[in-house]
Amino acid sequence: MAVLTRRNLLKASALAGAYGAGIGIASRFGLAAAAPEPLILTAQTTEMKLTDAGPTKNVLSYASREMPPTIRMKQGEPFAAHLINVMENEPTTIHWHGLRIDNRMDGVPFLTQPYVYTQDSFDYSFTPPDAGTFWYHPHCNTLAQMGHGLTGMIIVESPDDPDFDAEVTLNLRDWRLGGDGQFIAQFRPRDAAKAGTYGTVRTANWQREPQYDAPAGGLVRLRLAITDVTRIYSLKVEGAEATVIAIDGNPVPERFPLDLLLLGPGQRLDLALRMPDTEGAVATIEDIRGTNPTTIARLRAVGRSLKRDTGDLGRLAANPMDKADISTAEQIPLILSATAENGAVDSICGSLGYSFWAINKAPWPGDTPDPTAPLAEMKLGKSYILNVENVTPHTHPIHLHGMSFTVLSSSTRQVPPLVSDTYLIQPDEKVRLALVADNPGDWVFHCHIIEHQKTGMTGYFRVV
Ligand SMILES: [Cu+2]
C-alpha cells in the first residue's frame, strides 16, 4: 500500500493548485459541452464470494458487494462521473482506457491530475469520440488496486450499431487468492522480471465459468475485455460460429472467423456469435493458451431458432480519426528492454521496489512529481511513426493513452491495419505504428502487464 508522508501530501496539494488553474487547452473533443448528471463511482473496500472458501475480504470495487459497473456511454454525447474515494490510505484516480479524451480527464497522477486521496473526490467529464468496447481502472498503486478488483468495462454505443439479438459483456480477470479464499502477495519479484505473476483464481464477471442464456439461432454481440494485470489470452469459441468484428474498440478492416486470437491485458474483442439452432445447445468460450485450456464462460441457446445469419449484419462504422501522412511522418524509435539499472523511487502511488524494464534505456522511476523526460515531443496535428522494438524474451501489451494508432507493419508477421491503443508485441518483433498527434497533453505509453509498467516499462509523449 502507498506510504503517505507529510512531505508527499504537501507536494500533492501544491500540484492540485497548479492543475486547478487549468492547462488552458480547449479540446476539440467537446469538454465544454453541458455535463449530464454524473455517475457516482465510490472506490471502496468490500467483500465478495469469489471461491467456495467463503467471502474474500479486502476486495476493492466501485460498488458494494458487486463488481465495478459496466458503464454505458453514447458516442459524441457528454458523460460525467463523480469519483469518491472511501478506501483506507489509498490515493486513487480513474483512467478511461482507450478513450481519446481531454488530457485533464486521463487519470494519470502527477502527469494529468493530482491523485484523489481518501475521503476526497474528483469530477470526470468528457465526450467519448469513438464507439466500441473500452474499460476503466485506477492509475495509482495500480497493481494492488486493479489486483484487488478495480477494473470495469465501458460500452460506447453508436446509433449506427448493427442489430444483434443479445449482448453479453465479459470482464476477464484473475485473483491472487490462497486456499482460504483470501488475498496472497500480489506479485513475486522473480516473476515481475519475467512474464509477470499470474493469479490463482480465474473469473469472467467475477464468477467462475458463468453461463448466460441467448436466443437460439440468434446473433450475440460478445464484448470481452482482458482487465487482468498479467494474463495473455488465446481465445477460441467451441459450439458456435464466432466472427471477429472489432478489436480494441475499433472495427476490423475485414471480418474474420475467430481462431486462436492472442489478446493481452488491456485489450478488447467484439465477436458476432451465431448461437446454435437447438434449444439447450451450449457455446463455450475458451482460453487455450498454455498447457491447461480453460473454459471462460458458456452461452446456452434458448427458445426456437431465430435462424439469423452473420452475413446479414451491417458493418460497424469506423471511428472518426485522421489518417497519418506516412510520407511526412517523423520516426520515433522505442526500444523495450530489460534493465537492472536505477533503483525504483518510493511513490505515493505505490512502488514495487524494483527496476527490471525500460523504454529507450530509461526505466520509469514510478508515479512521482519528477518523472523522466518525455520519450518524444510531438507537434499537434503532425504525423508520427512509432518504431517499437521488443528486445526482451517476453511479450508486452504496449499501450498508448489519449490517441489511437494504426498498425503499419511487423518484422515477423502479416498484420492487418488495425486501429488500436494497445499492441501485443512479441519477443524480437519490430512493429511500426502510425498516428496523428491530434490530442494535446502528456500521454503515457506503457506495458499493460502491470508489474512491467510499475518496474520501469513506462514513458510518455508530450503533444504540444
Ligand atoms: Cu510488459
Coordinates of C-alpha atoms and ligand atoms in Angstrom, one line a residue:
M1 CA 0.0 0.0 0.0
A2 CA 1.1 3.6 -0.7
V3 CA 3.1 5.3 2.0
L4 CA 1.8 8.7 2.9
T5 CA 4.2 11.3 4.3
R6 CA 3.5 14.9 5.2
R7 CA 6.0 16.0 2.5
N8 CA 4.2 14.0 -0.2
L9 CA 0.8 15.4 0.9
L10 CA 2.2 19.0 0.7
K11 CA 3.6 18.3 -2.7
A12 CA 0.3 16.9 -3.9
S13 CA -1.7 19.9 -2.7
A14 CA 0.7 22.3 -4.4
L15 CA 0.2 20.3 -7.6
A16 CA -3.5 20.4 -7.1
G17 CA -3.4 24.2 -7.3
A18 CA -1.3 24.0 -10.5
Y19 CA -3.8 21.6 -12.1
G20 CA -6.8 23.5 -10.8
A21 CA -5.6 26.6 -12.7
G22 CA -6.0 24.6 -15.9
I23 CA -3.7 23.9 -18.7
G24 CA -5.8 26.1 -21.0
I25 CA -6.4 23.6 -23.8
A26 CA -9.7 23.8 -25.4
S27 CA -10.3 20.2 -26.6
R28 CA -11.9 19.5 -29.9
F29 CA -13.5 16.6 -28.1
G30 CA -16.1 18.8 -26.5
L31 CA -15.2 19.3 -22.9
A32 CA -17.2 22.5 -22.9
A33 CA -20.5 20.7 -23.6
A34 CA -23.0 20.7 -20.8
A35 CA -22.3 17.9 -18.4
P36 CA -25.1 15.4 -17.6
E37 CA -25.9 14.0 -14.2
P38 CA -22.7 12.3 -13.0
L39 CA -22.4 8.6 -12.4
I40 CA -21.3 8.1 -8.8
L41 CA -18.3 5.8 -8.6
T42 CA -17.3 5.1 -4.9
A43 CA -14.0 3.4 -4.7
Q44 CA -14.4 1.2 -1.6
T45 CA -13.3 -1.9 0.3
T46 CA -15.9 -4.7 0.2
E47 CA -16.2 -8.4 0.3
M48 CA -17.3 -10.9 -2.3
K49 CA -17.7 -14.6 -2.8
L50 CA -15.1 -15.4 -5.4
T51 CA -14.4 -19.0 -4.4
D52 CA -16.1 -21.9 -2.5
A53 CA -14.0 -21.0 0.6
G54 CA -16.3 -18.2 1.7
P55 CA -16.3 -14.5 1.1
T56 CA -13.0 -12.8 0.1
K57 CA -12.2 -9.8 2.3
N58 CA -10.4 -6.6 1.1
V59 CA -11.9 -6.7 -2.3
L60 CA -12.0 -3.3 -4.0
S61 CA -14.8 -2.1 -6.2
Y62 CA -16.8 1.0 -7.2
A63 CA -20.0 -0.6 -5.7
S64 CA -20.7 -2.6 -2.5
R65 CA -20.6 -6.4 -2.9
E66 CA -20.7 -6.1 -6.7
M67 CA -18.1 -5.9 -9.5
P68 CA -17.5 -2.4 -10.9
P69 CA -20.5 -1.5 -13.1
T70 CA -20.3 -1.7 -16.9
I71 CA -20.6 1.9 -17.9
R72 CA -22.7 2.7 -21.0
M73 CA -21.9 5.9 -22.8
K74 CA -23.0 7.3 -26.1
Q75 CA -20.6 8.3 -28.8
G76 CA -20.4 12.1 -29.2
E77 CA -22.5 12.7 -26.1
P78 CA -21.2 14.2 -22.8
F79 CA -20.5 11.8 -19.9
A80 CA -19.7 12.7 -16.3
A81 CA -18.6 10.6 -13.3
H82 CA -18.0 11.7 -9.7
L83 CA -15.3 9.6 -8.2
I84 CA -15.5 9.3 -4.4
N85 CA -12.6 7.6 -2.6
V86 CA -13.5 5.9 0.6
M87 CA -10.7 3.3 0.5
E88 CA -8.4 3.5 3.5
N89 CA -5.0 5.0 2.9
E90 CA -5.3 4.5 -0.8
P91 CA -5.0 7.5 -3.1
T92 CA -6.6 6.7 -6.5
T93 CA -7.6 8.0 -9.9
I94 CA -9.6 6.7 -12.9
H95 CA -8.1 6.1 -16.3
W96 CA -10.6 5.6 -19.2
H97 CA -8.6 3.1 -21.2
G98 CA -8.9 3.6 -25.0
L99 CA -11.0 6.8 -24.8
R100 CA -9.4 9.7 -26.7
I101 CA -10.5 12.4 -24.3
D102 CA -9.1 15.6 -22.8
N103 CA -5.7 15.1 -21.1
R104 CA -7.0 16.5 -17.8
M105 CA -9.5 13.6 -17.6
D106 CA -6.9 10.9 -18.3
G107 CA -6.4 9.9 -14.7
V108 CA -2.6 9.7 -14.5
P109 CA -1.4 11.1 -11.2
F110 CA 1.1 13.9 -11.3
L111 CA 1.2 13.9 -15.1
T112 CA -2.5 14.8 -15.8
Q113 CA -4.2 15.3 -12.3
P114 CA -3.5 15.1 -8.6
Y115 CA -4.3 11.8 -7.1
V116 CA -7.6 11.6 -5.2
Y117 CA -6.9 11.0 -1.5
T118 CA -9.1 9.0 0.9
Q119 CA -12.3 11.0 1.6
D120 CA -11.7 13.2 -1.4
S121 CA -13.4 13.2 -4.8
F122 CA -12.8 14.1 -8.4
D123 CA -15.2 15.0 -11.2
Y124 CA -14.5 13.5 -14.6
S125 CA -16.4 14.8 -17.6
F126 CA -15.8 14.2 -21.2
T127 CA -17.4 13.2 -24.5
P128 CA -16.3 9.9 -25.9
P129 CA -15.4 10.4 -29.6
D130 CA -15.3 6.7 -30.5
A131 CA -17.9 3.9 -30.2
G132 CA -16.8 0.4 -29.1
T133 CA -15.7 -1.6 -26.1
F134 CA -13.4 0.0 -23.6
W135 CA -12.7 -0.2 -19.8
Y136 CA -11.6 1.8 -16.8
H137 CA -9.2 1.4 -13.9
P138 CA -7.1 3.3 -11.4
H139 CA -3.6 4.6 -12.4
C140 CA -2.3 4.9 -8.8
N141 CA -0.9 2.0 -6.8
T142 CA -2.2 0.1 -9.9
L143 CA -1.1 -3.4 -9.2
A144 CA -2.7 -3.5 -5.8
Q145 CA -5.9 -1.6 -6.7
M146 CA -6.5 -3.5 -10.0
G147 CA -5.4 -6.7 -8.5
H148 CA -8.0 -6.4 -5.7
G149 CA -10.9 -5.6 -8.1
L150 CA -10.9 -2.1 -9.6
T151 CA -11.3 -3.0 -13.3
G152 CA -14.6 -2.2 -15.0
M153 CA -15.9 -2.2 -18.6
I154 CA -17.2 0.6 -20.8
I155 CA -19.5 0.3 -23.7
V156 CA -19.8 3.3 -26.0
E157 CA -22.9 3.0 -28.1
S158 CA -23.4 4.3 -31.6
P159 CA -26.8 4.9 -33.2
D160 CA -25.3 3.1 -36.2
D161 CA -24.5 -0.1 -34.4
P162 CA -25.9 -3.1 -36.2
D163 CA -28.8 -5.1 -34.7
F164 CA -28.0 -8.0 -32.5
D165 CA -30.5 -10.3 -30.7
A166 CA -28.5 -10.1 -27.5
E167 CA -25.4 -8.7 -26.0
V168 CA -23.1 -10.3 -23.5
T169 CA -20.2 -8.5 -21.8
L170 CA -17.3 -10.4 -20.2
N171 CA -14.8 -8.8 -17.8
L172 CA -11.9 -11.3 -17.8
R173 CA -9.5 -11.3 -14.8
D174 CA -7.8 -13.3 -12.2
W175 CA -7.3 -13.0 -8.5
R176 CA -4.3 -13.9 -6.3
L177 CA -6.1 -15.9 -3.6
G178 CA -4.9 -18.6 -1.2
G179 CA -6.8 -21.8 -0.4
D180 CA -8.8 -19.9 2.2
G181 CA -10.1 -17.5 -0.5
Q182 CA -8.1 -14.6 0.9
F183 CA -5.6 -12.4 -0.9
I184 CA -2.0 -13.6 -1.0
A185 CA 1.0 -11.4 -2.1
Q186 CA 0.1 -9.7 -5.3
F187 CA 3.5 -10.4 -7.0
R188 CA 6.8 -12.3 -6.9
P189 CA 9.8 -10.2 -7.9
R190 CA 11.3 -13.1 -9.9
D191 CA 8.1 -13.3 -11.9
A192 CA 7.8 -9.5 -12.3
A193 CA 11.2 -9.8 -14.1
K194 CA 9.7 -12.3 -16.4
A195 CA 6.1 -12.7 -17.8
G196 CA 4.5 -11.3 -14.6
T197 CA 2.8 -13.1 -11.7
Y198 CA -0.3 -15.0 -12.5
G199 CA -3.5 -15.1 -10.5
T200 CA -4.7 -18.3 -8.8
V201 CA -8.4 -17.9 -9.5
R202 CA -9.8 -17.0 -12.9
T203 CA -13.1 -15.3 -13.4
A204 CA -15.4 -13.8 -16.0
N205 CA -17.6 -11.1 -14.5
W206 CA -16.2 -12.1 -11.1
Q207 CA -17.7 -15.6 -11.5
R208 CA -16.1 -18.9 -12.4
E209 CA -17.3 -20.2 -15.8
P210 CA -20.6 -18.3 -15.7
Q211 CA -23.4 -19.4 -18.2
Y212 CA -25.7 -16.9 -19.9
D213 CA -28.8 -17.6 -22.0
A214 CA -29.1 -16.2 -25.5
P215 CA -31.7 -16.8 -28.3
A216 CA -31.2 -20.0 -30.3
G217 CA -30.1 -19.2 -33.8
G218 CA -29.6 -15.6 -32.8
L219 CA -26.7 -13.2 -33.2
V220 CA -25.0 -12.2 -30.0
R221 CA -22.6 -9.3 -29.7
L222 CA -20.0 -10.7 -27.3
R223 CA -17.8 -7.9 -25.8
L224 CA -14.7 -9.1 -24.0
A225 CA -12.1 -7.1 -22.1
I226 CA -8.9 -8.6 -20.6
T227 CA -8.7 -6.5 -17.5
D228 CA -6.2 -8.8 -15.7
V229 CA -2.9 -7.4 -14.6
T230 CA -0.8 -10.2 -16.2
R231 CA -2.6 -12.8 -18.2
I232 CA -2.4 -13.0 -22.0
Y233 CA -5.3 -15.0 -23.6
S234 CA -5.6 -17.1 -26.7
L235 CA -9.3 -17.1 -27.3
K236 CA -11.4 -19.7 -29.1
V237 CA -15.2 -20.5 -29.2
E238 CA -16.5 -24.1 -29.4
G239 CA -20.0 -24.9 -30.5
A240 CA -20.9 -21.7 -32.3
E241 CA -19.7 -19.6 -35.3
A242 CA -17.7 -16.7 -33.9
T243 CA -16.7 -13.8 -36.1
V244 CA -14.3 -11.0 -35.1
I245 CA -15.9 -7.6 -35.7
A246 CA -13.8 -5.3 -33.6
I247 CA -10.5 -5.3 -31.7
D248 CA -9.6 -2.7 -29.0
G249 CA -12.8 -0.8 -29.7
N250 CA -12.3 -0.4 -33.4
P251 CA -13.9 -2.3 -36.2
V252 CA -11.5 -4.7 -38.0
P253 CA -10.9 -3.8 -41.7
E254 CA -12.2 -7.2 -42.8
R255 CA -14.2 -9.5 -40.5
F256 CA -12.7 -13.0 -39.9
P257 CA -13.5 -16.2 -38.1
L258 CA -12.1 -16.3 -34.5
D259 CA -9.2 -18.7 -34.5
L260 CA -6.6 -18.6 -31.7
L261 CA -6.5 -14.8 -31.3
L262 CA -3.9 -13.6 -28.8
L263 CA -5.0 -10.8 -26.6
G264 CA -3.0 -9.2 -23.8
P265 CA -4.0 -7.2 -20.7
G266 CA -5.9 -4.1 -21.7
Q267 CA -7.2 -5.4 -25.0
R268 CA -10.8 -5.9 -26.0
L269 CA -12.5 -8.1 -28.5
D270 CA -16.0 -7.8 -30.1
L271 CA -17.4 -11.0 -31.6
A272 CA -20.5 -11.7 -33.5
L273 CA -21.5 -15.1 -32.2
R274 CA -24.2 -17.1 -34.1
M275 CA -25.9 -19.2 -31.5
P276 CA -26.7 -22.9 -32.2
D277 CA -30.2 -23.6 -33.5
T278 CA -31.1 -26.3 -30.9
E279 CA -32.6 -25.2 -27.6
G280 CA -30.2 -26.2 -24.8
A281 CA -27.1 -26.3 -27.0
V282 CA -24.1 -24.6 -25.4
A283 CA -21.3 -22.5 -26.9
T284 CA -18.1 -22.4 -24.9
I285 CA -15.6 -19.5 -24.8
E286 CA -12.2 -20.9 -24.0
D287 CA -8.6 -19.7 -23.4
I288 CA -6.4 -22.3 -25.0
R289 CA -3.0 -20.6 -24.1
G290 CA -0.6 -22.6 -22.1
T291 CA -0.9 -26.2 -21.2
N292 CA -4.3 -26.1 -19.5
P293 CA -7.1 -25.0 -21.7
T294 CA -9.7 -23.2 -19.6
T295 CA -13.4 -22.6 -20.0
I296 CA -14.1 -18.8 -19.5
A297 CA -17.9 -18.8 -19.9
R298 CA -20.8 -20.5 -21.7
L299 CA -23.7 -19.3 -23.7
R300 CA -26.8 -21.6 -23.8
A301 CA -29.3 -21.4 -26.6
V302 CA -32.9 -20.8 -25.5
G303 CA -36.2 -20.7 -27.4
R304 CA -37.0 -21.5 -31.1
S305 CA -34.2 -20.7 -33.6
L306 CA -34.2 -17.2 -34.9
K307 CA -32.4 -18.5 -37.9
R308 CA -30.1 -15.5 -38.2
D309 CA -27.1 -15.3 -40.5
T310 CA -23.9 -13.5 -39.6
G311 CA -23.7 -12.3 -43.2
D312 CA -26.9 -10.2 -42.6
L313 CA -25.1 -8.0 -40.0
G314 CA -24.4 -4.5 -41.1
R315 CA -20.9 -3.2 -40.8
L316 CA -19.6 -1.3 -37.8
A317 CA -18.8 2.3 -38.7
A318 CA -15.1 3.2 -38.4
N319 CA -14.3 5.7 -35.6
P320 CA -13.5 9.2 -36.7
M321 CA -9.8 9.5 -37.0
D322 CA -7.3 11.4 -39.1
K323 CA -5.1 9.2 -41.3
A324 CA -1.4 9.6 -40.7
D325 CA 0.6 11.1 -43.6
I326 CA 3.3 8.4 -43.9
S327 CA 5.3 10.4 -46.4
T328 CA 6.0 13.2 -44.0
A329 CA 5.8 11.3 -40.7
E330 CA 8.6 11.6 -38.3
Q331 CA 10.0 8.3 -37.0
I332 CA 10.3 7.7 -33.2
P333 CA 12.4 4.7 -32.1
L334 CA 11.2 3.0 -29.0
I335 CA 13.2 0.1 -27.6
L336 CA 11.6 -2.1 -25.0
S337 CA 14.3 -3.7 -22.9
A338 CA 15.2 -5.3 -19.6
T339 CA 17.3 -3.3 -17.3
A340 CA 18.7 -3.7 -13.9
E341 CA 19.9 -0.1 -13.7
N342 CA 18.5 2.6 -11.4
G343 CA 16.5 2.0 -8.3
A344 CA 12.7 2.4 -8.0
V345 CA 11.7 5.6 -6.3
D346 CA 9.2 5.4 -3.5
S347 CA 5.9 6.9 -4.6
I348 CA 2.6 7.9 -3.1
C349 CA 1.0 5.8 -5.8
G350 CA 2.9 2.7 -4.8
S351 CA 6.3 1.3 -5.8
L352 CA 7.1 -2.4 -6.2
G353 CA 10.6 -1.6 -5.1
Y354 CA 12.3 -2.9 -8.2
S355 CA 13.5 -1.8 -11.6
F356 CA 13.5 -4.5 -14.2
W357 CA 12.4 -2.9 -17.5
A358 CA 13.0 0.2 -19.6
I359 CA 11.9 2.1 -22.7
N360 CA 14.8 3.6 -24.7
K361 CA 17.1 2.5 -21.8
A362 CA 15.3 4.8 -19.3
P363 CA 13.5 2.9 -16.6
W364 CA 10.4 4.8 -15.3
P365 CA 11.1 5.6 -11.6
G366 CA 7.4 5.4 -10.5
D367 CA 4.4 7.8 -10.5
T368 CA 6.3 10.7 -9.0
P369 CA 6.2 14.5 -9.4
D370 CA 9.6 14.2 -11.1
P371 CA 9.3 11.5 -13.8
T372 CA 11.8 11.1 -16.6
A373 CA 11.8 13.4 -19.6
P374 CA 9.2 12.6 -22.3
L375 CA 10.1 9.9 -24.8
A376 CA 9.5 12.4 -27.5
E377 CA 7.8 15.7 -28.1
M378 CA 5.2 15.7 -30.8
K379 CA 3.7 18.7 -32.7
L380 CA 0.0 18.9 -32.6
G381 CA -1.5 17.8 -35.9
K382 CA 1.7 16.2 -37.2
S383 CA 2.1 12.5 -38.2
Y384 CA 4.5 10.1 -36.5
I385 CA 5.6 6.5 -36.8
L386 CA 6.4 4.7 -33.6
N387 CA 9.1 2.1 -34.4
V388 CA 8.7 -0.2 -31.4
E389 CA 11.2 -2.9 -30.9
N390 CA 11.0 -5.7 -28.3
V391 CA 14.5 -6.9 -27.4
T392 CA 13.3 -8.8 -24.3
P393 CA 12.3 -12.5 -24.3
H394 CA 8.8 -11.7 -23.2
T395 CA 5.6 -10.4 -24.8
H396 CA 4.4 -6.9 -23.9
P397 CA 0.9 -5.4 -24.5
I398 CA 2.2 -1.8 -25.0
H399 CA -0.5 0.8 -24.5
L400 CA -0.8 4.4 -25.6
H401 CA -3.1 6.9 -23.8
G402 CA -5.2 9.6 -25.5
M403 CA -4.6 8.7 -29.1
S404 CA -5.1 5.8 -31.4
F405 CA -2.5 4.4 -33.8
T406 CA -2.8 2.3 -37.0
V407 CA -0.6 -0.8 -37.2
L408 CA 1.5 -0.4 -40.4
S409 CA 3.8 -3.5 -40.4
S410 CA 5.6 -6.1 -38.3
S411 CA 9.0 -7.6 -38.8
T412 CA 7.8 -11.1 -38.0
R413 CA 4.2 -11.5 -39.4
Q414 CA 1.4 -10.2 -41.6
V415 CA -0.6 -7.7 -39.6
P416 CA -3.9 -6.1 -40.7
P417 CA -4.1 -2.3 -40.5
L418 CA -5.8 -2.3 -37.1
V419 CA -6.7 0.9 -35.3
S420 CA -5.9 0.5 -31.7
D421 CA -4.5 1.8 -28.4
T422 CA -2.6 -1.4 -27.4
Y423 CA -0.2 -3.6 -29.4
L424 CA 0.8 -7.0 -28.2
I425 CA 4.5 -7.1 -29.2
Q426 CA 6.2 -10.5 -29.3
P427 CA 9.9 -11.2 -28.4
D428 CA 12.3 -10.0 -31.2
E429 CA 9.4 -8.3 -33.0
K430 CA 9.7 -4.8 -34.5
V431 CA 6.4 -3.0 -35.3
R432 CA 5.6 0.3 -37.0
L433 CA 2.6 2.2 -35.6
A434 CA 1.4 5.3 -37.3
L435 CA -0.6 8.2 -35.6
V436 CA -1.5 11.8 -35.9
A437 CA -0.6 13.7 -32.8
D438 CA -4.2 15.1 -32.5
N439 CA -4.6 15.4 -28.8
P440 CA -2.5 17.9 -26.7
G441 CA -1.0 16.9 -23.4
D442 CA 1.3 14.4 -21.7
W443 CA 0.2 10.8 -22.8
V444 CA 1.6 7.8 -21.0
F445 CA 3.0 4.9 -23.1
H446 CA 3.4 1.8 -21.0
C447 CA 3.3 -2.0 -20.9
H448 CA -0.1 -3.2 -19.5
I449 CA 1.4 -6.1 -17.7
I450 CA 1.2 -4.0 -14.5
E451 CA 4.3 -5.4 -12.9
H452 CA 6.3 -4.4 -16.1
Q453 CA 4.6 -1.0 -16.0
K454 CA 5.5 -0.5 -12.4
T455 CA 9.1 -1.7 -12.6
G456 CA 10.2 0.5 -15.5
M457 CA 8.4 -0.1 -18.8
T458 CA 6.6 3.3 -18.8
G459 CA 7.2 6.6 -20.5
Y460 CA 5.2 9.4 -22.0
F461 CA 4.8 11.6 -25.1
R462 CA 4.3 15.3 -24.9
V463 CA 2.0 16.7 -27.6
V464 CA 2.2 20.5 -27.9
Ligands
CU1 CU 5.5 -6.0 -20.4

